[in-house]
């Protein structure tokens, strides 16, 4: 079993089904899940509590948990959808009552609510999708959204679609979500991740079915993927990065990408900016700056193309602005160099004739840019980020980074970045990321493009975390660049980012 897997609902069901085919019946799976949840939470549970159980398998997990917790705490059980219907449910109910748990009648719910110090949600689980039409459940969740008690969720907070992360009930913020077997895509989707709290993955003995649809980045994985350093390398062997971008309104964007590339380890970085803004590009001495075209025109000359051919990786897009001809991107693609296509260059990608992108190319859209690439709305992208990034990979045959909280990095497989902070939501942060990616891809050593890009998002995330620690809420893009050294150290030391999933 993969330690850091992310499953779809279908994958989760396949693991359950295979376990049962191997002789582990459904009640045994529920028993293991409920026991693991109970004994993980018991040290945290102070005073009496209320457990909400549904009619399905998630409710069965809750029934088992109630029985075990009742040995040590006062427990009341609420069955808002009625008595569970799966085989063996009656025995579970009888057992939990014999152990001291009490079933609450709906007309006594408010009293039980007032007595509780903590609440466990075991209502719907991963099988939920669509909408909630039951009026009592709607009122119950409205009441839950107003509670000051600590809320825990079993497998996934009820109302969250486990494949997408969409959420259909009143906003309830779980303190922790205890999920079984592996993380689900809904834990990292929007807005589900906002409500899930700390994710805890409980091992319940499910069989290993091979590689999953995705994995979240773990500190040990990140450390194992630190690029090797050659003591005898010179600046050209460390990688040469070219950055094409900049405009009258955004002359600093290519500088941010270039500085980030240097700080990440590129040996040499050259900026290709419109000649009319060269005097406004405040590039520090280590960066080379080349004026391209006339005025705001970024048409490449023969000498510019020859210079680009010397690069190991080309970034195109930071600060490029609108009004640039798609021919610019077409020309750069013909060079055959690995590309990092970012920002305004993504709009050009939508306009050019379909054709293969150079091997090793990475696209870095946020939700709005992804929406334009796929011809849908940004709301549609965020409603199903996992599916959207897969569609982009299929369409463009490149590695794709869908930026945002829990950025997704995809090609044949999808990685979830677990180093996150709201401090990264600042102008220029995406330019910094493009520089980090390009530098890591430019180094002349064997590498897997998708894995190295996933590593880059993790490094960038850690830089944001350190910048926030140093600057509080006052983080700007240059602070993220300055914190890259601390980010490297956190990866070397296998430090855990704040919202890293926990195993038990």
Short mmCIF file of C-alpha atoms in Angstrom, two decimals:
data_model
loop_
_atom_site.label_atom_id
_atom_site.label_comp_id
_atom_site.label_asym_id
_atom_site.label_seq_id
_atom_site.Cartn_x
_atom_site.Cartn_y
_atom_site.Cartn_z
CA UNK A 1 0.00 0.00 0.00
CA UNK A 2 1.37 3.42 -0.99
CA UNK A 3 1.90 5.61 2.05
CA UNK A 4 1.00 8.83 0.24
CA UNK A 5 -1.69 7.79 -2.20
CA UNK A 6 -4.66 9.90 -3.26
CA UNK A 7 -7.72 7.93 -4.37
CA UNK A 8 -10.84 8.57 -6.36
CA UNK A 9 -14.10 7.20 -4.95
CA UNK A 10 -13.84 4.39 -7.49
CA UNK A 11 -10.35 3.47 -6.31
CA UNK A 12 -11.52 3.48 -2.70
CA UNK A 13 -14.37 1.14 -3.55
CA UNK A 14 -12.02 -1.13 -5.49
CA UNK A 15 -9.80 -1.51 -2.41
CA UNK A 16 -12.82 -2.31 -0.23
CA UNK A 17 -14.14 -4.81 -2.79
CA UNK A 18 -10.78 -6.54 -3.17
CA UNK A 19 -10.43 -6.83 0.61
CA UNK A 20 -13.82 -8.53 0.78
CA UNK A 21 -12.90 -10.87 -2.08
CA UNK A 22 -9.80 -11.79 -0.08
CA UNK A 23 -11.96 -12.80 2.88
CA UNK A 24 -12.21 -9.59 4.93
CA UNK A 25 -15.95 -9.02 5.25
CA UNK A 26 -17.63 -5.64 5.41
CA UNK A 27 -18.18 -5.72 9.18
CA UNK A 28 -14.51 -6.49 9.73
CA UNK A 29 -13.53 -3.46 7.65
CA UNK A 30 -15.96 -1.30 9.67
CA UNK A 31 -14.61 -2.71 12.91
CA UNK A 32 -11.03 -1.85 11.95
CA UNK A 33 -11.98 1.63 10.74
CA UNK A 34 -14.04 2.42 13.84
CA UNK A 35 -11.38 1.09 16.22
CA UNK A 36 -8.60 3.06 14.52
CA UNK A 37 -10.66 6.24 14.64
CA UNK A 38 -11.63 5.72 18.28
CA UNK A 39 -8.14 5.12 19.58
CA UNK A 40 -6.62 7.90 17.52
CA UNK A 41 -9.12 10.42 18.91
CA UNK A 42 -9.47 9.25 22.51
CA UNK A 43 -6.48 11.26 23.82
CA UNK A 44 -8.09 14.41 22.38
CA UNK A 45 -11.67 13.80 23.52
CA UNK A 46 -12.46 15.66 26.73
CA UNK A 47 -15.88 15.28 28.31
CA UNK A 48 -19.06 13.88 26.74
CA UNK A 49 -19.59 13.80 23.02
CA UNK A 50 -22.13 13.36 20.22
CA UNK A 51 -21.59 11.03 17.26
CA UNK A 52 -23.75 11.50 14.15
CA UNK A 53 -24.15 8.30 12.14
CA UNK A 54 -25.74 7.79 8.73
CA UNK A 55 -27.40 4.74 7.20
CA UNK A 56 -24.46 3.60 5.06
CA UNK A 57 -20.98 2.26 5.60
CA UNK A 58 -19.70 5.57 7.00
CA UNK A 59 -22.43 5.27 9.61
CA UNK A 60 -21.20 1.76 10.39
CA UNK A 61 -17.71 3.10 11.08
CA UNK A 62 -19.31 5.63 13.43
CA UNK A 63 -21.25 2.91 15.27
CA UNK A 64 -18.09 0.94 15.94
CA UNK A 65 -16.29 4.09 17.05
CA UNK A 66 -19.15 4.93 19.43
CA UNK A 67 -18.88 1.54 21.12
CA UNK A 68 -15.15 1.85 21.77
CA UNK A 69 -15.23 5.47 22.87
CA UNK A 70 -18.15 4.69 25.24
CA UNK A 71 -15.75 2.63 27.35
CA UNK A 72 -13.99 5.85 28.37
CA UNK A 73 -16.30 8.79 27.63
CA UNK A 74 -20.01 9.53 27.80
CA UNK A 75 -21.28 9.11 24.24
CA UNK A 76 -24.62 9.88 22.65
CA UNK A 77 -25.48 8.70 19.15
CA UNK A 78 -27.71 10.58 16.72
CA UNK A 79 -29.28 8.74 13.76
CA UNK A 80 -30.82 11.55 11.65
CA UNK A 81 -31.52 9.28 8.67
CA UNK A 82 -32.89 6.43 10.76
CA UNK A 83 -31.44 3.06 11.70
CA UNK A 84 -28.64 1.88 9.36
CA UNK A 85 -29.75 -0.79 6.88
CA UNK A 86 -26.58 -2.71 6.01
CA UNK A 87 -26.27 -6.36 7.18
CA UNK A 88 -25.05 -6.48 10.77
CA UNK A 89 -26.15 -2.95 11.66
CA UNK A 90 -28.60 -4.14 14.33
CA UNK A 91 -25.85 -6.07 16.12
CA UNK A 92 -23.58 -3.01 16.07
CA UNK A 93 -26.35 -0.87 17.56
CA UNK A 94 -27.06 -3.42 20.29
CA UNK A 95 -23.37 -3.70 21.14
CA UNK A 96 -22.76 0.04 21.45
CA UNK A 97 -25.77 0.38 23.77
CA UNK A 98 -24.49 -2.50 25.91
CA UNK A 99 -21.21 -0.59 26.22
CA UNK A 100 -23.02 2.49 27.51
CA UNK A 101 -23.59 4.65 24.43
CA UNK A 102 -27.07 6.16 24.27
CA UNK A 103 -29.18 6.72 21.16
CA UNK A 104 -30.71 10.21 21.05
CA UNK A 105 -34.27 10.73 19.88
CA UNK A 106 -34.59 13.60 17.40
CA UNK A 107 -36.80 15.58 19.77
CA UNK A 108 -34.04 15.41 22.42
CA UNK A 109 -31.30 16.45 19.99
CA UNK A 110 -30.88 20.00 21.33
CA UNK A 111 -30.28 18.76 24.86
CA UNK A 112 -27.69 16.25 23.63
CA UNK A 113 -26.08 19.03 21.61
CA UNK A 114 -25.79 21.27 24.65
CA UNK A 115 -24.24 18.47 26.70
CA UNK A 116 -21.57 17.59 24.12
CA UNK A 117 -17.99 18.86 24.22
CA UNK A 118 -17.09 17.32 20.87
CA UNK A 119 -18.95 16.04 17.79
CA UNK A 120 -18.09 13.36 15.24
CA UNK A 121 -19.61 13.44 11.75
CA UNK A 122 -20.20 9.95 10.32
CA UNK A 123 -23.25 10.82 8.23
CA UNK A 124 -22.46 10.51 4.50
CA UNK A 125 -18.78 9.72 3.85
CA UNK A 126 -17.21 9.23 0.41
CA UNK A 127 -20.41 7.95 -1.20
CA UNK A 128 -22.00 11.40 -1.13
CA UNK A 129 -22.57 13.30 -4.37
CA UNK A 130 -25.19 15.68 -5.66
CA UNK A 131 -27.36 17.69 -3.28
CA UNK A 132 -29.06 17.30 0.09
CA UNK A 133 -32.85 17.56 -0.09
CA UNK A 134 -33.68 16.30 3.41
CA UNK A 135 -34.94 19.27 5.42
CA UNK A 136 -33.89 17.82 8.76
CA UNK A 137 -30.32 17.25 7.56
CA UNK A 138 -30.19 20.82 6.26
CA UNK A 139 -31.31 22.14 9.65
CA UNK A 140 -28.93 19.80 11.45
CA UNK A 141 -25.97 21.09 9.44
CA UNK A 142 -27.02 24.67 10.03
CA UNK A 143 -26.95 23.91 13.75
CA UNK A 144 -23.58 22.20 13.38
CA UNK A 145 -22.16 25.20 11.52
CA UNK A 146 -22.94 27.35 14.58
CA UNK A 147 -21.42 25.06 17.19
CA UNK A 148 -18.37 26.05 19.20
CA UNK A 149 -17.58 22.40 19.88
CA UNK A 150 -14.70 20.62 18.20
CA UNK A 151 -15.93 18.73 15.11
CA UNK A 152 -14.27 15.63 13.69
CA UNK A 153 -15.19 14.00 10.37
CA UNK A 154 -14.95 10.32 9.49
CA UNK A 155 -13.46 9.66 6.04
CA UNK A 156 -14.66 13.00 4.62
CA UNK A 157 -16.83 15.80 5.97
CA UNK A 158 -20.45 15.11 5.01
CA UNK A 159 -21.52 17.22 2.04
CA UNK A 160 -18.10 17.17 0.36
CA UNK A 161 -17.86 15.30 -2.94
CA UNK A 162 -14.91 12.95 -2.42
CA UNK A 163 -13.85 13.18 -6.08
CA UNK A 164 -14.04 16.93 -6.56
CA UNK A 165 -14.16 18.73 -3.22
CA UNK A 166 -17.40 20.55 -4.00
CA UNK A 167 -19.53 21.16 -0.90
CA UNK A 168 -23.31 21.22 -0.62
CA UNK A 169 -24.16 22.02 3.02
CA UNK A 170 -23.81 24.85 5.52
CA UNK A 171 -20.12 25.60 6.15
CA UNK A 172 -18.80 23.38 8.93
CA UNK A 173 -15.10 23.54 9.77
CA UNK A 174 -13.80 20.19 10.94
CA UNK A 175 -10.85 20.25 13.31
CA UNK A 176 -9.63 16.98 11.83
CA UNK A 177 -10.76 14.55 9.15
CA UNK A 178 -9.94 10.91 9.81
CA UNK A 179 -9.89 9.16 6.45
CA UNK A 180 -9.47 5.46 5.81
CA UNK A 181 -6.79 3.84 3.66
CA UNK A 182 -5.66 6.93 1.74
CA UNK A 183 -6.45 10.57 1.08
CA UNK A 184 -9.26 11.31 -1.38
CA UNK A 185 -9.21 13.99 -4.10
CA UNK A 186 -12.02 15.84 -2.33
CA UNK A 187 -9.71 16.49 0.63
CA UNK A 188 -7.57 18.68 -1.63
CA UNK A 189 -10.32 20.12 -3.86
CA UNK A 190 -12.26 23.35 -3.50
CA UNK A 191 -13.88 24.28 -1.25
CA UNK A 192 -13.66 20.92 0.53
CA UNK A 193 -10.06 21.42 1.63
CA UNK A 194 -11.12 24.64 3.37
CA UNK A 195 -13.47 22.67 5.66
CA UNK A 196 -11.50 19.46 6.19
CA UNK A 197 -9.04 20.62 8.84
CA UNK A 198 -6.01 18.45 9.59
CA UNK A 199 -6.12 15.30 7.47
CA UNK A 200 -5.31 12.07 9.30
CA UNK A 201 -4.94 8.87 7.26
CA UNK A 202 -5.81 5.70 9.16
CA UNK A 203 -4.38 2.39 7.98
CA UNK A 204 -7.19 -0.19 8.06
CA UNK A 205 -5.35 -3.00 6.30
CA UNK A 206 -6.66 -2.59 2.76
CA UNK A 207 -4.81 -4.53 0.03
CA UNK A 208 -2.21 -3.03 -2.27
CA UNK A 209 -3.64 -2.57 -5.77
CA UNK A 210 -0.59 -0.86 -7.24
CA UNK A 211 -0.07 2.81 -8.16
CA UNK A 212 -2.97 5.13 -7.44
CA UNK A 213 -4.23 8.06 -9.49
CA UNK A 214 -2.11 10.43 -7.45
CA UNK A 215 0.09 11.04 -4.45
CA UNK A 216 0.62 13.88 -2.01
CA UNK A 217 4.17 15.09 -1.46
CA UNK A 218 5.75 13.85 1.73
CA UNK A 219 8.95 15.28 3.32
CA UNK A 220 10.81 11.99 2.82
CA UNK A 221 9.80 11.93 -0.86
CA UNK A 222 10.98 15.52 -1.27
CA UNK A 223 14.33 14.85 0.37
CA UNK A 224 14.86 11.82 -1.85
CA UNK A 225 14.28 14.04 -4.91
CA UNK A 226 16.75 16.81 -4.06
CA UNK A 227 18.77 17.30 -7.27
CA UNK A 228 22.34 15.99 -7.08
CA UNK A 229 25.12 18.58 -6.91
CA UNK A 230 28.34 18.13 -8.84
CA UNK A 231 31.32 19.54 -6.93
CA UNK A 232 33.13 20.14 -10.22
CA UNK A 233 30.23 21.75 -12.09
CA UNK A 234 30.62 25.19 -13.67
CA UNK A 235 27.84 27.69 -14.33
CA UNK A 236 26.94 26.26 -17.71
CA UNK A 237 26.60 22.72 -16.35
CA UNK A 238 24.36 24.05 -13.58
CA UNK A 239 21.99 25.15 -16.30
CA UNK A 240 21.26 28.17 -18.43
CA UNK A 241 17.77 29.70 -18.27
CA UNK A 242 16.26 32.27 -20.64
CA UNK A 243 13.24 34.36 -19.63
CA UNK A 244 11.08 35.97 -22.32
CA UNK A 245 8.65 38.53 -20.97
CA UNK A 246 8.10 41.98 -19.61
CA UNK A 247 6.01 44.87 -20.84
CA UNK A 248 5.53 48.56 -20.10
CA UNK A 249 3.06 47.76 -17.32
CA UNK A 250 4.96 44.75 -15.89
CA UNK A 251 8.71 45.27 -16.31
CA UNK A 252 9.54 43.48 -13.04
CA UNK A 253 7.91 40.11 -13.73
CA UNK A 254 10.80 38.60 -15.76
CA UNK A 255 13.23 39.88 -13.12
CA UNK A 256 11.38 37.90 -10.44
CA UNK A 257 11.46 34.74 -12.57
CA UNK A 258 15.14 35.24 -13.33
CA UNK A 259 16.17 35.91 -9.73
CA UNK A 260 14.22 32.86 -8.56
CA UNK A 261 16.00 30.72 -11.16
CA UNK A 262 19.40 31.95 -9.98
CA UNK A 263 18.50 31.51 -6.32
CA UNK A 264 17.30 27.97 -7.01
CA UNK A 265 20.60 27.01 -8.62
CA UNK A 266 20.67 27.97 -12.30
CA UNK A 267 24.19 28.87 -13.34
CA UNK A 268 23.26 31.69 -15.74
CA UNK A 269 20.02 33.55 -16.50
CA UNK A 270 19.33 35.93 -19.38
CA UNK A 271 16.21 38.08 -19.69
CA UNK A 272 14.73 38.83 -23.12
CA UNK A 273 12.59 41.95 -22.74
CA UNK A 274 11.23 44.58 -25.15
CA UNK A 275 14.02 47.01 -25.99
CA UNK A 276 11.74 49.93 -25.14
CA UNK A 277 11.59 48.95 -21.44
CA UNK A 278 15.20 47.86 -20.86
CA UNK A 279 15.86 51.07 -18.93
CA UNK A 280 12.97 50.21 -16.58
CA UNK A 281 14.03 46.62 -15.91
CA UNK A 282 15.80 46.88 -12.57
CA UNK A 283 17.76 43.68 -12.89
CA UNK A 284 20.49 42.95 -10.31
CA UNK A 285 23.99 42.43 -11.66
CA UNK A 286 23.91 38.60 -11.88
CA UNK A 287 21.08 38.75 -14.43
CA UNK A 288 21.88 39.33 -18.09
CA UNK A 289 19.40 41.58 -19.92
CA UNK A 290 18.82 41.63 -23.67
CA UNK A 291 16.59 44.17 -25.39
CA UNK A 292 14.46 42.51 -28.06
CA UNK A 293 12.66 44.10 -31.02
CA UNK A 294 11.70 47.75 -31.24
CA UNK A 295 9.59 49.59 -28.70
CA UNK A 296 7.05 47.20 -27.25
CA UNK A 297 7.46 44.69 -30.07
CA UNK A 298 8.96 41.37 -28.94
CA UNK A 299 9.80 40.06 -32.41
CA UNK A 300 12.90 37.90 -32.19
CA UNK A 301 15.88 38.64 -34.42
CA UNK A 302 18.35 36.07 -35.66
CA UNK A 303 20.86 36.91 -32.92
CA UNK A 304 18.13 36.59 -30.29
CA UNK A 305 17.20 33.15 -31.56
CA UNK A 306 20.84 32.08 -31.50
CA UNK A 307 21.07 33.23 -27.87
CA UNK A 308 17.92 31.31 -26.97
CA UNK A 309 19.39 28.16 -28.53
CA UNK A 310 22.12 28.27 -25.90
CA UNK A 311 19.58 28.02 -23.08
CA UNK A 312 18.73 24.71 -21.43
CA UNK A 313 15.21 25.86 -20.52
CA UNK A 314 13.17 28.84 -21.74
CA UNK A 315 10.53 30.57 -19.62
CA UNK A 316 8.02 32.52 -21.65
CA UNK A 317 5.21 34.66 -20.28
CA UNK A 318 6.09 36.57 -17.08
CA UNK A 319 4.79 40.12 -17.54
CA UNK A 320 4.39 39.57 -21.29
CA UNK A 321 1.11 41.47 -21.38
CA UNK A 322 -1.51 41.38 -24.09
CA UNK A 323 -1.13 42.35 -27.71
CA UNK A 324 1.86 40.09 -28.32
CA UNK A 325 1.67 38.06 -31.51
CA UNK A 326 1.17 34.29 -31.14
CA UNK A 327 4.02 34.02 -33.65
CA UNK A 328 6.40 34.70 -30.76
CA UNK A 329 5.39 31.48 -29.00
CA UNK A 330 5.38 29.55 -32.29
CA UNK A 331 8.97 30.66 -32.93
CA UNK A 332 10.09 29.66 -29.44
CA UNK A 333 8.42 26.25 -29.77
CA UNK A 334 10.36 25.55 -32.98
CA UNK A 335 13.61 25.83 -31.00
CA UNK A 336 12.80 22.48 -29.43
CA UNK A 337 13.89 23.62 -25.97
CA UNK A 338 12.02 22.58 -22.82
CA UNK A 339 9.66 25.44 -22.01
CA UNK A 340 7.98 26.81 -18.92
CA UNK A 341 4.88 28.50 -20.36
CA UNK A 342 3.40 30.88 -17.83
CA UNK A 343 1.05 33.83 -17.45
CA UNK A 344 0.23 35.69 -20.69
CA UNK A 345 2.02 33.12 -22.85
CA UNK A 346 -0.71 30.65 -21.89
CA UNK A 347 -3.19 32.86 -23.74
CA UNK A 348 -0.93 32.66 -26.81
CA UNK A 349 -0.90 28.87 -26.52
CA UNK A 350 -4.66 28.84 -26.99
CA UNK A 351 -4.31 30.84 -30.21
CA UNK A 352 -1.59 28.94 -32.05
CA UNK A 353 -2.11 25.97 -34.33
CA UNK A 354 -2.22 22.64 -32.52
CA UNK A 355 1.09 20.82 -32.53
CA UNK A 356 3.41 18.96 -30.19
CA UNK A 357 5.17 21.02 -27.56
CA UNK A 358 8.87 20.36 -26.95
CA UNK A 359 9.68 17.44 -24.69
CA UNK A 360 10.03 18.58 -21.08
CA UNK A 361 7.57 21.49 -21.42
CA UNK A 362 5.65 22.62 -18.32
CA UNK A 363 2.46 24.72 -18.30
CA UNK A 364 1.71 26.68 -15.11
CA UNK A 365 -1.87 28.03 -15.20
CA UNK A 366 -3.96 29.23 -12.29
CA UNK A 367 -7.70 28.47 -12.41
CA UNK A 368 -8.56 31.40 -14.70
CA UNK A 369 -5.79 30.57 -17.16
CA UNK A 370 -6.73 26.90 -17.07
CA UNK A 371 -10.32 27.85 -17.85
CA UNK A 372 -9.18 29.67 -21.00
CA UNK A 373 -7.00 26.74 -22.06
CA UNK A 374 -9.92 24.32 -21.72
CA UNK A 375 -12.67 26.65 -22.92
CA UNK A 376 -14.65 26.47 -19.66
CA UNK A 377 -15.18 28.76 -16.67
CA UNK A 378 -12.81 29.15 -13.73
CA UNK A 379 -15.64 27.99 -11.45
CA UNK A 380 -15.83 24.80 -13.49
CA UNK A 381 -12.07 24.30 -13.10
CA UNK A 382 -12.23 24.74 -9.33
CA UNK A 383 -15.29 22.50 -9.09
CA UNK A 384 -13.23 19.58 -10.41
CA UNK A 385 -9.53 20.44 -10.33
CA UNK A 386 -8.43 16.81 -10.58
CA UNK A 387 -10.39 16.31 -13.81
CA UNK A 388 -9.37 19.70 -15.24
CA UNK A 389 -5.66 19.08 -14.90
CA UNK A 390 -6.06 15.64 -16.51
CA UNK A 391 -7.87 17.24 -19.46
CA UNK A 392 -5.07 19.78 -19.91
CA UNK A 393 -2.44 17.04 -19.90
CA UNK A 394 -4.39 15.08 -22.51
CA UNK A 395 -4.87 18.15 -24.70
CA UNK A 396 -1.35 19.62 -24.59
CA UNK A 397 0.76 16.52 -23.91
CA UNK A 398 2.87 18.39 -21.38
CA UNK A 399 3.38 18.50 -17.64
CA UNK A 400 0.75 20.82 -16.16
CA UNK A 401 0.80 22.68 -12.84
CA UNK A 402 -2.64 23.84 -11.72
CA UNK A 403 -1.66 26.50 -9.21
CA UNK A 404 -3.49 27.35 -6.02
CA UNK A 405 -3.78 25.89 -2.52
CA UNK A 406 -2.73 22.25 -2.91
CA UNK A 407 -1.32 22.84 -6.40
CA UNK A 408 -1.63 19.82 -8.68
CA UNK A 409 1.29 18.71 -10.86
CA UNK A 410 0.24 16.28 -13.55
CA UNK A 411 1.30 14.19 -16.50
CA UNK A 412 0.72 10.44 -16.37
CA UNK A 413 0.30 10.78 -12.60
CA UNK A 414 -0.78 13.64 -10.37
CA UNK A 415 1.14 15.05 -7.40
CA UNK A 416 -0.44 17.22 -4.69
CA UNK A 417 1.75 19.92 -3.17
CA UNK A 418 1.39 19.85 0.62
CA UNK A 419 3.59 22.88 1.41
CA UNK A 420 0.97 25.63 1.39
CA UNK A 421 0.40 29.07 2.82
CA UNK A 422 -1.90 31.98 1.92
CA UNK A 423 1.24 34.11 1.82
CA UNK A 424 1.84 32.79 -1.70
CA UNK A 425 -1.27 34.65 -2.90
CA UNK A 426 0.70 37.76 -3.83
CA UNK A 427 1.63 39.44 -7.12
CA UNK A 428 4.70 37.85 -8.67
CA UNK A 429 4.51 34.58 -6.75
CA UNK A 430 3.72 32.70 -9.97
CA UNK A 431 6.72 34.31 -11.70
CA UNK A 432 8.89 33.05 -8.86
CA UNK A 433 7.51 29.54 -9.29
CA UNK A 434 8.28 29.56 -13.02
CA UNK A 435 11.88 30.47 -12.21
CA UNK A 436 12.17 27.72 -9.62
CA UNK A 437 10.80 25.13 -12.06
CA UNK A 438 13.07 26.25 -14.89
CA UNK A 439 16.21 26.16 -12.74
CA UNK A 440 15.52 22.64 -11.54
CA UNK A 441 14.82 21.44 -15.08
CA UNK A 442 17.91 23.17 -16.49
CA UNK A 443 20.45 21.28 -14.40
CA UNK A 444 22.33 18.76 -16.52
CA UNK A 445 21.55 15.56 -14.62
CA UNK A 446 19.01 12.77 -15.25
CA UNK A 447 15.55 13.82 -14.09
CA UNK A 448 11.87 13.06 -14.41
CA UNK A 449 10.20 16.30 -15.51
CA UNK A 450 6.97 15.76 -13.57
CA UNK A 451 8.70 14.70 -10.37
CA UNK A 452 11.11 17.62 -10.56
CA UNK A 453 8.24 20.04 -11.21
CA UNK A 454 6.38 18.60 -8.22
CA UNK A 455 9.53 19.11 -6.15
CA UNK A 456 9.66 22.71 -7.40
CA UNK A 457 6.12 23.44 -6.15
CA UNK A 458 7.05 21.99 -2.76
CA UNK A 459 10.24 24.09 -2.58
CA UNK A 460 8.31 27.20 -3.62
CA UNK A 461 5.66 26.43 -0.99
CA UNK A 462 8.26 26.07 1.73
CA UNK A 463 9.79 29.40 0.67
CA UNK A 464 6.37 30.99 1.15
CA UNK A 465 6.04 29.39 4.59
CA UNK A 466 9.42 30.77 5.68
CA UNK A 467 8.66 34.18 4.20
CA UNK A 468 5.46 34.27 6.24
CA UNK A 469 7.33 33.25 9.38
CA UNK A 470 9.76 36.11 8.84
CA UNK A 471 7.37 38.77 7.55
CA UNK A 472 3.99 37.84 8.97
CA UNK A 473 1.20 38.84 6.59
CA UNK A 474 3.48 41.32 4.78
CA UNK A 475 4.97 38.89 2.24
CA UNK A 476 5.82 40.03 -1.28
CA UNK A 477 7.39 38.07 -4.11
CA UNK A 478 10.97 39.09 -3.34
CA UNK A 479 10.53 37.74 0.21
CA UNK A 480 9.69 34.33 -1.30
CA UNK A 481 12.90 34.44 -3.35
CA UNK A 482 14.92 35.44 -0.29
CA UNK A 483 13.51 32.48 1.66
CA UNK A 484 14.50 29.82 -0.87
CA UNK A 485 17.66 29.00 1.08
CA UNK A 486 15.61 28.30 4.21
CA UNK A 487 13.24 26.24 2.09
CA UNK A 488 16.09 24.00 0.92
CA UNK A 489 17.11 23.47 4.55
CA UNK A 490 13.57 22.48 5.55
CA UNK A 491 13.54 19.84 2.82
CA UNK A 492 16.98 18.51 3.79
CA UNK A 493 15.81 18.24 7.42
CA UNK A 494 12.48 16.65 6.38
CA UNK A 495 10.57 19.32 8.26
CA UNK A 496 6.80 18.92 8.13
CA UNK A 497 4.82 21.76 6.54
CA UNK A 498 1.91 23.01 8.67
CA UNK A 499 -0.96 21.11 6.99
CA UNK A 500 0.88 17.91 6.04
CA UNK A 501 -1.43 14.86 6.28
CA UNK A 502 -0.73 12.66 9.27
CA UNK A 503 -0.52 8.84 9.32
CA UNK A 504 -1.83 6.63 12.12
#
